[in-house]
PDB file of C-alpha atoms and ligand atoms in Angstrom:
ATOM      1  CA  MET A   1      -0.204   0.079   0.002  1.00  0.00           C
ATOM      2  CA  MET A   2       2.564   2.618   1.110  1.00  0.00           C
ATOM      3  CA  GLN A   3       4.582   1.619  -2.429  1.00  0.00           C
ATOM      4  CA  ILE A   4       1.419   2.646  -4.392  1.00  0.00           C
ATOM      5  CA  ILE A   5       0.904   5.935  -2.595  1.00  0.00           C
ATOM      6  CA  ALA A   6       4.791   6.523  -2.720  1.00  0.00           C
ATOM      7  CA  TRP A   7       4.478   5.676  -6.490  1.00  0.00           C
ATOM      8  CA  VAL A   8       1.228   7.689  -7.362  1.00  0.00           C
ATOM      9  CA  THR A   9       2.658  10.886  -5.208  1.00  0.00           C
ATOM     10  CA  SER A  10       5.965  10.986  -7.397  1.00  0.00           C
ATOM     11  CA  PHE A  11       4.285  10.582 -10.521  1.00  0.00           C
ATOM     12  CA  THR A  12       1.803  13.113  -9.904  1.00  0.00           C
ATOM     13  CA  LEU A  13       4.811  15.481  -8.964  1.00  0.00           C
ATOM     14  CA  MET A  14       6.688  14.325 -12.075  1.00  0.00           C
ATOM     15  CA  LEU A  15       3.653  15.447 -14.202  1.00  0.00           C
ATOM     16  CA  LEU A  16       3.096  18.651 -12.250  1.00  0.00           C
ATOM     17  CA  ILE A  17       7.090  19.616 -12.868  1.00  0.00           C
ATOM     18  CA  ALA A  18       6.520  18.516 -16.688  1.00  0.00           C
ATOM     19  CA  ALA A  19       3.551  21.023 -16.931  1.00  0.00           C
ATOM     20  CA  VAL A  20       5.375  23.829 -15.451  1.00  0.00           C
ATOM     21  CA  PHE A  21       8.008  23.168 -18.238  1.00  0.00           C
ATOM     22  CA  GLY A  22       5.637  22.878 -20.823  1.00  0.00           C
ATOM     23  CA  TRP A  23       3.906  26.142 -19.512  1.00  0.00           C
ATOM     24  CA  VAL A  24       7.556  28.174 -19.057  1.00  0.00           C
ATOM     25  CA  ALA A  25       8.168  26.762 -22.773  1.00  0.00           C
ATOM     26  CA  LEU A  26       4.681  28.013 -24.281  1.00  0.00           C
ATOM     27  CA  LYS A  27       5.081  31.422 -22.871  1.00  0.00           C
ATOM     28  CA  SER A  28       9.095  31.937 -23.724  1.00  0.00           C
ATOM     29  CA  ARG A  29       7.553  33.235 -26.951  1.00  0.00           C
ATOM     30  CA  GLU A  30       5.375  35.576 -25.605  1.00  0.00           C
ATOM     31  CA  LYS A  31       7.329  39.118 -25.375  1.00  0.00           C
ATOM     32  CA  ARG A  32       7.183  41.159 -22.439  1.00  0.00           C
ATOM     33  CA  GLU A  33       8.502  44.583 -21.198  1.00  0.00           C
ATOM     34  CA  TYR A  34      11.341  43.406 -18.919  1.00  0.00           C
ATOM     35  CA  ASP A  35      11.575  46.750 -16.821  1.00  0.00           C
ATOM     36  CA  PRO A  36       8.002  46.662 -15.105  1.00  0.00           C
ATOM     37  CA  ILE A  37       8.328  42.814 -14.187  1.00  0.00           C
ATOM     38  CA  VAL A  38      11.793  43.547 -12.530  1.00  0.00           C
ATOM     39  CA  LYS A  39      10.114  46.451 -10.405  1.00  0.00           C
ATOM     40  CA  LYS A  40       7.649  44.658  -9.656  1.00  0.00           C
ATOM     41  CA  TRP A  41       9.558  41.677  -7.959  1.00  0.00           C
ATOM     42  CA  TYR A  42      12.142  43.789  -6.223  1.00  0.00           C
ATOM     43  CA  LYS A  43       9.133  45.655  -4.667  1.00  0.00           C
ATOM     44  CA  THR A  44       8.019  42.355  -3.179  1.00  0.00           C
ATOM     45  CA  ARG A  45      11.629  40.822  -2.331  1.00  0.00           C
ATOM     46  CA  LYS A  46      11.661  43.973  -0.075  1.00  0.00           C
ATOM     47  CA  PHE A  47       8.529  43.577   1.122  1.00  0.00           C
ATOM     48  CA  TYR A  48       9.138  39.500   2.168  1.00  0.00           C
ATOM     49  CA  GLY A  49      12.514  40.188   2.918  1.00  0.00           C
ATOM     50  CA  THR A  50      11.336  43.049   5.612  1.00  0.00           C
ATOM     51  CA  GLY A  51       8.159  40.745   7.115  1.00  0.00           C
ATOM     52  CA  LEU A  52      10.866  38.004   7.200  1.00  0.00           C
ATOM     53  CA  VAL A  53      13.221  39.861   9.562  1.00  0.00           C
ATOM     54  CA  ILE A  54      10.805  41.269  11.937  1.00  0.00           C
ATOM     55  CA  LEU A  55       8.691  37.828  12.102  1.00  0.00           C
ATOM     56  CA  MET A  56      12.360  35.862  12.771  1.00  0.00           C
ATOM     57  CA  LEU A  57      13.316  39.054  15.285  1.00  0.00           C
ATOM     58  CA  VAL A  58       9.856  38.700  16.897  1.00  0.00           C
ATOM     59  CA  VAL A  59      10.019  34.726  16.898  1.00  0.00           C
ATOM     60  CA  THR A  60      13.772  34.858  18.504  1.00  0.00           C
ATOM     61  CA  ILE A  61      12.916  37.422  21.418  1.00  0.00           C
ATOM     62  CA  TYR A  62       9.839  35.648  22.092  1.00  0.00           C
ATOM     63  CA  THR A  63      11.671  32.207  22.883  1.00  0.00           C
ATOM     64  CA  LEU A  64      14.557  33.451  24.307  1.00  0.00           C
ATOM     65  CA  ARG A  65      12.641  35.366  26.911  1.00  0.00           C
ATOM     66  CA  GLU A  66      11.580  31.787  28.355  1.00  0.00           C
ATOM     67  CA  LEU A  67      15.219  30.310  28.656  1.00  0.00           C
ATOM     68  CA  PRO A  68      16.180  30.142  32.525  1.00  0.00           C
ATOM     69  CA  TYR A  69      19.451  31.468  32.130  1.00  0.00           C
ATOM     70  CA  ASN A  70      20.800  32.842  35.758  1.00  0.00           C
ATOM     71  CA  GLU A  71      16.997  32.443  37.168  1.00  0.00           C
ATOM     72  CA  PRO A  72      16.292  30.337  40.089  1.00  0.00           C
ATOM     73  CA  ALA A  73      13.064  28.262  39.609  1.00  0.00           C
ATOM     74  CA  TYR A  74      12.028  29.285  43.120  1.00  0.00           C
ATOM     75  CA  GLY A  75      10.081  32.736  43.239  1.00  0.00           C
ATOM     76  CA  ALA A  76      12.313  36.086  44.762  1.00  0.00           C
ATOM     77  CA  SER A  77      10.145  35.487  47.763  1.00  0.00           C
ATOM     78  CA  GLN A  78      11.321  32.033  49.100  1.00  0.00           C
ATOM     79  CA  GLU A  79      15.102  32.221  50.276  1.00  0.00           C
ATOM     80  CA  ALA A  80      17.280  29.408  48.556  1.00  0.00           C
ATOM     81  CA  THR A  81      20.104  27.499  50.633  1.00  0.00           C
ATOM     82  CA  ILE A  82      23.283  28.672  49.790  1.00  0.00           C
ATOM     83  CA  VAL A  83      26.048  25.707  49.271  1.00  0.00           C
ATOM     84  CA  ASP A  84      29.810  26.146  47.870  1.00  0.00           C
ATOM     85  CA  VAL A  85      30.656  23.500  45.548  1.00  0.00           C
ATOM     86  CA  GLU A  86      34.605  23.216  44.443  1.00  0.00           C
ATOM     87  CA  ALA A  87      35.407  20.328  42.499  1.00  0.00           C
ATOM     88  CA  LEU A  88      39.327  18.962  41.873  1.00  0.00           C
ATOM     89  CA  GLN A  89      41.619  16.300  41.017  1.00  0.00           C
ATOM     90  CA  PHE A  90      39.811  13.999  42.206  1.00  0.00           C
ATOM     91  CA  GLY A  91      36.685  14.734  44.304  1.00  0.00           C
ATOM     92  CA  TRP A  92      34.436  17.519  45.480  1.00  0.00           C
ATOM     93  CA  ASN A  93      34.200  19.779  48.315  1.00  0.00           C
ATOM     94  CA  ILE A  94      30.678  20.390  49.251  1.00  0.00           C
ATOM     95  CA  ASP A  95      29.465  22.340  51.742  1.00  0.00           C
ATOM     96  CA  GLN A  96      26.113  20.264  52.821  1.00  0.00           C
ATOM     97  CA  HIS A  97      25.178  16.839  51.991  1.00  0.00           C
ATOM     98  CA  GLU A  98      21.321  16.563  53.028  1.00  0.00           C
ATOM     99  CA  PHE A  99      18.663  18.565  51.906  1.00  0.00           C
ATOM    100  CA  ASP A 100      14.881  18.629  52.192  1.00  0.00           C
ATOM    101  CA  VAL A 101      12.246  17.857  49.888  1.00  0.00           C
ATOM    102  CA  GLY A 102      10.917  21.367  48.424  1.00  0.00           C
ATOM    103  CA  GLU A 103      13.792  23.273  49.760  1.00  0.00           C
ATOM    104  CA  PRO A 104      15.391  25.855  47.328  1.00  0.00           C
ATOM    105  CA  VAL A 105      18.961  24.992  46.874  1.00  0.00           C
ATOM    106  CA  GLU A 106      21.342  27.434  45.123  1.00  0.00           C
ATOM    107  CA  PHE A 107      24.741  25.803  44.308  1.00  0.00           C
ATOM    108  CA  ARG A 108      27.819  28.040  43.649  1.00  0.00           C
ATOM    109  CA  VAL A 109      30.125  25.614  41.587  1.00  0.00           C
ATOM    110  CA  THR A 110      33.643  26.446  41.154  1.00  0.00           C
ATOM    111  CA  SER A 111      37.197  24.322  40.583  1.00  0.00           C
ATOM    112  CA  ALA A 112      40.615  24.717  42.322  1.00  0.00           C
ATOM    113  CA  ASP A 113      42.136  23.155  39.223  1.00  0.00           C
ATOM    114  CA  VAL A 114      41.085  22.228  35.621  1.00  0.00           C
ATOM    115  CA  ASN A 115      37.260  22.260  33.901  1.00  0.00           C
ATOM    116  CA  HIS A 116      35.150  19.877  35.735  1.00  0.00           C
ATOM    117  CA  GLY A 117      31.653  18.942  34.931  1.00  0.00           C
ATOM    118  CA  PHE A 118      28.990  19.071  38.147  1.00  0.00           C
ATOM    119  CA  GLY A 119      26.200  16.758  37.810  1.00  0.00           C
ATOM    120  CA  ILE A 120      23.538  15.529  39.961  1.00  0.00           C
ATOM    121  CA  TYR A 121      21.703  12.485  39.284  1.00  0.00           C
ATOM    122  CA  ASP A 122      18.440  10.984  40.964  1.00  0.00           C
ATOM    123  CA  GLU A 123      18.450   7.569  42.017  1.00  0.00           C
ATOM    124  CA  ASP A 124      17.467   6.248  38.486  1.00  0.00           C
ATOM    125  CA  MET A 125      20.595   7.537  37.361  1.00  0.00           C
ATOM    126  CA  ASN A 126      19.056  10.182  35.183  1.00  0.00           C
ATOM    127  CA  LEU A 127      20.782  13.285  35.095  1.00  0.00           C
ATOM    128  CA  ILE A 128      18.846  16.390  36.479  1.00  0.00           C
ATOM    129  CA  GLU A 129      20.783  19.000  36.764  1.00  0.00           C
ATOM    130  CA  GLN A 130      24.525  19.865  35.885  1.00  0.00           C
ATOM    131  CA  THR A 131      26.730  22.944  34.940  1.00  0.00           C
ATOM    132  CA  GLN A 132      30.749  23.501  34.548  1.00  0.00           C
ATOM    133  CA  ALA A 133      33.112  23.689  37.544  1.00  0.00           C
ATOM    134  CA  MET A 134      35.663  26.018  36.417  1.00  0.00           C
ATOM    135  CA  PRO A 135      38.936  27.756  38.129  1.00  0.00           C
ATOM    136  CA  ASP A 136      38.478  31.280  38.781  1.00  0.00           C
ATOM    137  CA  TYR A 137      34.677  31.034  38.113  1.00  0.00           C
ATOM    138  CA  ARG A 138      31.844  30.291  39.915  1.00  0.00           C
ATOM    139  CA  ASN A 139      28.476  29.143  38.120  1.00  0.00           C
ATOM    140  CA  LYS A 140      25.167  29.140  40.295  1.00  0.00           C
ATOM    141  CA  VAL A 141      22.839  26.309  39.481  1.00  0.00           C
ATOM    142  CA  TYR A 142      19.386  26.239  41.055  1.00  0.00           C
ATOM    143  CA  MET A 143      17.789  23.124  42.577  1.00  0.00           C
ATOM    144  CA  THR A 144      14.886  22.192  44.153  1.00  0.00           C
ATOM    145  CA  PHE A 145      14.668  18.568  45.193  1.00  0.00           C
ATOM    146  CA  GLU A 146      11.129  17.563  44.937  1.00  0.00           C
ATOM    147  CA  GLU A 147      11.512  13.876  45.824  1.00  0.00           C
ATOM    148  CA  PRO A 148      13.188  12.033  48.759  1.00  0.00           C
ATOM    149  CA  GLY A 149      15.983   9.752  48.180  1.00  0.00           C
ATOM    150  CA  THR A 150      19.902   9.407  47.532  1.00  0.00           C
ATOM    151  CA  TYR A 151      21.057  11.701  44.475  1.00  0.00           C
ATOM    152  CA  GLN A 152      24.769  10.574  42.961  1.00  0.00           C
ATOM    153  CA  VAL A 153      27.067  13.633  42.078  1.00  0.00           C
ATOM    154  CA  LEU A 154      29.335  12.672  39.457  1.00  0.00           C
ATOM    155  CA  CYS A 155      31.737  14.714  37.347  1.00  0.00           C
ATOM    156  CA  LEU A 156      30.995  15.451  33.715  1.00  0.00           C
ATOM    157  CA  GLU A 157      33.900  16.375  32.224  1.00  0.00           C
ATOM    158  CA  TYR A 158      37.006  13.768  31.773  1.00  0.00           C
ATOM    159  CA  CYS A 159      39.402  15.616  34.046  1.00  0.00           C
ATOM    160  CA  GLY A 160      42.321  13.307  34.053  1.00  0.00           C
ATOM    161  CA  VAL A 161      43.052   9.868  35.403  1.00  0.00           C
ATOM    162  CA  GLY A 162      40.892   9.798  38.369  1.00  0.00           C
ATOM    163  CA  HIS A 163      37.890  11.357  36.906  1.00  0.00           C
ATOM    164  CA  HIS A 164      35.507   8.257  37.099  1.00  0.00           C
ATOM    165  CA  MET A 165      36.649   8.775  41.225  1.00  0.00           C
ATOM    166  CA  MET A 166      34.702  12.014  41.458  1.00  0.00           C
ATOM    167  CA  LYS A 167      31.926  11.094  43.321  1.00  0.00           C
ATOM    168  CA  ASP A 168      29.671  12.297  45.845  1.00  0.00           C
ATOM    169  CA  GLU A 169      26.221  12.182  47.443  1.00  0.00           C
ATOM    170  CA  PHE A 170      22.965  13.926  48.269  1.00  0.00           C
ATOM    171  CA  ILE A 171      20.711  13.093  50.774  1.00  0.00           C
ATOM    172  CA  VAL A 172      16.806  14.362  50.553  1.00  0.00           C
ATOM    173  CA  LYS A 173      14.515  13.658  52.973  1.00  0.00           C
TER     174      LYS A 173
HETATM  175 CU1  CUA B 201      36.661  15.982  37.241  1.00  0.00          CU
HETATM  176 CU2  CUA B 201      36.170  14.366  35.368  1.00  0.00          CU
END
């Protein structure tokens, strides 16, 4: 059945293209003034070009607006627990390892040596939050744990022979 549909579709399209070619061939004998046509299409092009730029601007601004760059997931009304995270070859220095369900947490992530990746995994080992841990820079990442359990912290950036040893844990109650 699919084959027949594909065949009929391509045959129809082929006929359509042949018809367009035929029409152009027939019309090519006709003599027309060139200038008005050029003017008309330049105008049209300007119109559609401007329209397209405006449309793209609107779409870009509208979609970028929604990105949560530097925006905590909780409202401004709620105070976050601030936790300093320092990555180093090969381990983590993390201020606090226990959190409450629903408690807004702001991780401030940096590195003592090279680039690392701070990744938080839930109990099914799904990555639920991550940011880069970079020397001389502090990345903020906002997290509100919604389920109690044990969460793994793993390094997401290959940082040397002990990369796989960079593990830590959060307990959420
Ligand atoms: Cu730190 Cu990989």
